[in-house]
Coordinates of N, CA and C in Angstrom, one line a residue:
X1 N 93.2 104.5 151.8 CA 94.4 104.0 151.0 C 94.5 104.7 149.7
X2 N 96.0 105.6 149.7 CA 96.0 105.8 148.3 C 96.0 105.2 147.0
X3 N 95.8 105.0 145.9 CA 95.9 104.0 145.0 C 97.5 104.5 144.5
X4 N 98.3 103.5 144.0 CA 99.7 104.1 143.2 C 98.9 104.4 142.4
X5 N 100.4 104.9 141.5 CA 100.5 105.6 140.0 C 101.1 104.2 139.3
X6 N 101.4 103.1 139.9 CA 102.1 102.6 138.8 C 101.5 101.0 139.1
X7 N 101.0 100.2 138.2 CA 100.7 99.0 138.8 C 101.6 98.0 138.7
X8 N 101.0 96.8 139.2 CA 102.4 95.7 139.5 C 102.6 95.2 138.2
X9 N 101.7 95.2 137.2 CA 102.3 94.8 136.0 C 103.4 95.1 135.1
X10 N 103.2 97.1 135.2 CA 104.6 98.0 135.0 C 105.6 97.8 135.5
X11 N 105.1 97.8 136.7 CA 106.8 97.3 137.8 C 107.5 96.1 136.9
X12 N 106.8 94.9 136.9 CA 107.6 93.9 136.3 C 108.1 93.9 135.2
X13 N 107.4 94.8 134.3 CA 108.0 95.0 133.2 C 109.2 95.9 133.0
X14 N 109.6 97.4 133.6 CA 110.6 97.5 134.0 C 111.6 96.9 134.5
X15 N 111.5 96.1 135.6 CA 112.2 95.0 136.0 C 112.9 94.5 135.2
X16 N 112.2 93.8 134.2 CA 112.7 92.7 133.0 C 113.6 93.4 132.1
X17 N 113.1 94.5 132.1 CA 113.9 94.9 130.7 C 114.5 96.7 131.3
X18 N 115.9 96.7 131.5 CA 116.4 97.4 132.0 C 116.4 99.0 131.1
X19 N 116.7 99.8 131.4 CA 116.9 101.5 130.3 C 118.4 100.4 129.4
X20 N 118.1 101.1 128.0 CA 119.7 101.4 128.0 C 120.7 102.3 128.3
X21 N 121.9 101.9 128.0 CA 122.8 103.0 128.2 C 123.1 103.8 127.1
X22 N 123.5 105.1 127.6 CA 123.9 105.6 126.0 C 124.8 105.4 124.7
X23 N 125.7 104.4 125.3 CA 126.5 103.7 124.6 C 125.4 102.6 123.9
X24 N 124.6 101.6 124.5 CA 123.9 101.1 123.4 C 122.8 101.7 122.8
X25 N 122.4 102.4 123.4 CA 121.2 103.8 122.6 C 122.5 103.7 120.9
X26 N 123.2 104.2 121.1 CA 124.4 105.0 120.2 C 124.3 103.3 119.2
X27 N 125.1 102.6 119.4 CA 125.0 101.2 119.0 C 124.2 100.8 118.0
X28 N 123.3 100.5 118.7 CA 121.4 100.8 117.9 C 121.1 101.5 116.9
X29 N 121.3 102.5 117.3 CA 121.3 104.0 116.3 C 122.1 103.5 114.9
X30 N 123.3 103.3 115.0 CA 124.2 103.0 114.5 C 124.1 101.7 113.5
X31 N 123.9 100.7 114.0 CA 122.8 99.3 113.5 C 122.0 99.4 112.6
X32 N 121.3 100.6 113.1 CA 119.8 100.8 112.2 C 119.7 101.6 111.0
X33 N 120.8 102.4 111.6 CA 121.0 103.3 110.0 C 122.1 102.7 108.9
X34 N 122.6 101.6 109.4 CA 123.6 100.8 108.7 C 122.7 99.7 107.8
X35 N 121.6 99.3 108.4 CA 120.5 98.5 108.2 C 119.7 99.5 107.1
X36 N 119.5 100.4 107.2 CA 118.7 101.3 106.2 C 119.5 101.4 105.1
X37 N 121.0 101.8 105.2 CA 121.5 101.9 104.1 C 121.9 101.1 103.0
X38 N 121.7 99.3 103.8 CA 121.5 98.5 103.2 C 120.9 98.3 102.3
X39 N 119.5 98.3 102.8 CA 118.6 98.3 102.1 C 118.9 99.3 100.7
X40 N 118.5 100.5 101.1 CA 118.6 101.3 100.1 C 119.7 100.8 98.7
X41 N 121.3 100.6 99.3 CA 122.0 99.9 98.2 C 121.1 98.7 97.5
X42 N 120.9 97.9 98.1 CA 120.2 96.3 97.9 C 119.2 97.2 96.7
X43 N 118.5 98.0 97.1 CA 117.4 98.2 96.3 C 117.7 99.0 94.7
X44 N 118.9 99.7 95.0 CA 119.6 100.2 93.8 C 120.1 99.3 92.8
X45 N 121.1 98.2 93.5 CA 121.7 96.8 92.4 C 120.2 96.4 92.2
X46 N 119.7 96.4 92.9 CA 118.2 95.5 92.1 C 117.8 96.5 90.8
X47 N 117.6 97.8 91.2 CA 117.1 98.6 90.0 C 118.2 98.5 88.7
X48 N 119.5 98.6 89.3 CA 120.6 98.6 88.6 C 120.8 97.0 87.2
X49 N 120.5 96.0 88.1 CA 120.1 94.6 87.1 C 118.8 94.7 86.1
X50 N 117.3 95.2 86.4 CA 116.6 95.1 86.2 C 117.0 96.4 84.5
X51 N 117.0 97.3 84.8 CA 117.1 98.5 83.9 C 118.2 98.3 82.6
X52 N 117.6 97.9 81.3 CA 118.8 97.7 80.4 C 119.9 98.8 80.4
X53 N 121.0 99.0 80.2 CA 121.9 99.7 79.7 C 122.9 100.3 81.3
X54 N 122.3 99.4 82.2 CA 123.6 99.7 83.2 C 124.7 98.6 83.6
X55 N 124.7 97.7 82.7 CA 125.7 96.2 82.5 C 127.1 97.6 82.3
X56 N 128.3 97.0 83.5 CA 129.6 98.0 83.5 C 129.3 99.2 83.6
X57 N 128.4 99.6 84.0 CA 128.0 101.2 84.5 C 128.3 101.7 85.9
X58 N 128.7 102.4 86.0 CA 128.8 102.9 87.8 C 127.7 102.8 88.1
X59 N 128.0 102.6 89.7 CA 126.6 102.3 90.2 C 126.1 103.6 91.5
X60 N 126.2 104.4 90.8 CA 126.4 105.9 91.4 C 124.7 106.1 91.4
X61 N 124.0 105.8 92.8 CA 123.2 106.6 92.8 C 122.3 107.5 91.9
X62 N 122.8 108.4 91.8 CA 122.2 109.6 90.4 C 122.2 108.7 89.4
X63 N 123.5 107.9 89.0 CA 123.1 107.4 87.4 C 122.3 106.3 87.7
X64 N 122.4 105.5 88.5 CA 121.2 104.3 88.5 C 119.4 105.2 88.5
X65 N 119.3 105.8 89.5 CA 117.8 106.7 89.4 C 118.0 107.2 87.9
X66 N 118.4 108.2 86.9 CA 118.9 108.7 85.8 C 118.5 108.0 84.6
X67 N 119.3 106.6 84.7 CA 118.6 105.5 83.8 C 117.2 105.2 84.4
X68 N 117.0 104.5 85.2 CA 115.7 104.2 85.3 C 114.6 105.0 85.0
X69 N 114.5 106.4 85.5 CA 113.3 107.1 85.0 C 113.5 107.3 83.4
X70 N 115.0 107.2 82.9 CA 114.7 107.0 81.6 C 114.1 106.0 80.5
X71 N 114.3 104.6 81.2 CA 113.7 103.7 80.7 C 112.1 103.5 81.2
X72 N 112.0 104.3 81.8 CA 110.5 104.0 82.4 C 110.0 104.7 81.5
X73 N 110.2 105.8 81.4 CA 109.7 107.4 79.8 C 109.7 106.3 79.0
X74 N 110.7 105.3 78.3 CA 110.8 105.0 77.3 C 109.4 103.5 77.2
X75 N 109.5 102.9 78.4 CA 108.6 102.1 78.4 C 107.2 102.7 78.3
X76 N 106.8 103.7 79.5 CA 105.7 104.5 78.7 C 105.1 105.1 77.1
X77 N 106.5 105.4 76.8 CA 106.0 105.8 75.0 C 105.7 105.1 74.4
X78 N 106.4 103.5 74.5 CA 106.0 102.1 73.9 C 104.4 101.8 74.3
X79 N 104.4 101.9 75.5 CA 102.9 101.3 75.5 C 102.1 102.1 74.8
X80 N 102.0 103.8 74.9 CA 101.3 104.4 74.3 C 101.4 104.0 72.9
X81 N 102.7 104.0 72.1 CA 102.2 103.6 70.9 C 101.7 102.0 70.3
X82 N 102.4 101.8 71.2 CA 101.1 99.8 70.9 C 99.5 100.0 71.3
X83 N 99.1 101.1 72.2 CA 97.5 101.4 72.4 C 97.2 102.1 71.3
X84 N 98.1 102.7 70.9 CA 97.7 103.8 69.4 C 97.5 102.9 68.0
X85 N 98.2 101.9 67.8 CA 98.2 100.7 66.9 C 96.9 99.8 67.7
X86 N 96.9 100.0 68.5 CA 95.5 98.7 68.8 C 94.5 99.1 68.4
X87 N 94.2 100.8 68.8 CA 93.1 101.5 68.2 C 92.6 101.6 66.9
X88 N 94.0 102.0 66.2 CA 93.8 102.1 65.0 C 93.3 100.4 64.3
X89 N 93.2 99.6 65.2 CA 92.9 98.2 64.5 C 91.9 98.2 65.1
X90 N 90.6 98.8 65.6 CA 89.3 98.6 66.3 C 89.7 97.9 67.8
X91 N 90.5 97.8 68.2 CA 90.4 97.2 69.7 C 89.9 98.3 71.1
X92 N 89.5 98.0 71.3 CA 89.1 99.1 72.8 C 90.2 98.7 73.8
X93 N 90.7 99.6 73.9 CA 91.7 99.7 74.8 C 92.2 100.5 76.1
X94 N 90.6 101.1 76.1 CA 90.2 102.1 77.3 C 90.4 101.6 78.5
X95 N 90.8 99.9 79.1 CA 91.1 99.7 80.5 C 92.8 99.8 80.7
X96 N 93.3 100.2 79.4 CA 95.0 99.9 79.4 C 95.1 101.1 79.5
X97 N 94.4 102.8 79.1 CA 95.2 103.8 79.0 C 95.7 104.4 80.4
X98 N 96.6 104.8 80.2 CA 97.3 105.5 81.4 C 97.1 107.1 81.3
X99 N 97.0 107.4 82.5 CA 96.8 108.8 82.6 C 97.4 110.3 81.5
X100 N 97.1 110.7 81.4 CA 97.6 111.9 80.3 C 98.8 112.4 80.9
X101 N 98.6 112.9 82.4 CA 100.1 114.0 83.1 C 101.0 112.9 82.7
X102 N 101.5 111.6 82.9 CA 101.9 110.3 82.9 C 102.2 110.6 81.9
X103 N 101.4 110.1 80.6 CA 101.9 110.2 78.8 C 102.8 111.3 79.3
X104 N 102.4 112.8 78.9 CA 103.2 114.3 78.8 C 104.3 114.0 79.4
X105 N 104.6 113.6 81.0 CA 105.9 113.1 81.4 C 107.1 112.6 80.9
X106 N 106.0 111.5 80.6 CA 107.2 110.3 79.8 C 107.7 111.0 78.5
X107 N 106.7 111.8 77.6 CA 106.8 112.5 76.6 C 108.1 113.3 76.4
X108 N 108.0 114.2 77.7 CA 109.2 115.1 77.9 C 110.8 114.6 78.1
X109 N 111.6 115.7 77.6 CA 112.8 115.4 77.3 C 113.5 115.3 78.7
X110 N 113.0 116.2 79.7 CA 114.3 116.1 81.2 C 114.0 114.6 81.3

């Protein structure tokens, strides 16, 4: 007796659950990148709320990323200089510092 290639468990499962067609292939496709783009907006108004200075600002992509890495630079320089005042007041503050490329980053003008 040959043994199949396919056992009765596969069979059933085929069974159950039919191929799609290309039209729902297409569908799907379509769903899911509509679903991704969601997201992505959703996650812009969120950065767009969170980031001071974009209240009535377009919500254009480039300027929402644009401000935020700029308030993030700006939030970085603050911390460094509140760890620079802590030191100068004897506090150890060696588990707060942040990486140096990080400082230089935030430091820089682009």
């Amino acid at each position: 007796m040959a043994a199949s290639s396919s056992s009765p468990s596969s069979k059933n499962n085929a069974a159950e659950k039919p191929r799609l067609s290309e039209q729902e292939k297409k569908n799907n496709h379509i769903a899911s990148e509509q679903k991704r783009r969601e997201a992505i907006r959703a996650g812009f108004d969120r950065l767009a709320d969170i980031v001071p200075g974009m209240e009535g600002q377009g919500r254009s992509e480039a300027t929402v990323l644009q401000a935020t890495v700029q308030y993030t630079k700006d939030q970085i320089n603050e911390r460094k200089l509140l760890l620079d005042t802590a030191k100068q007041m004897g506090i150890d503050v060696s588990q707060y510092e942040l990486d140096q490329d990080v400082v230089k980053e935030a430091a820089s003008k682009s």
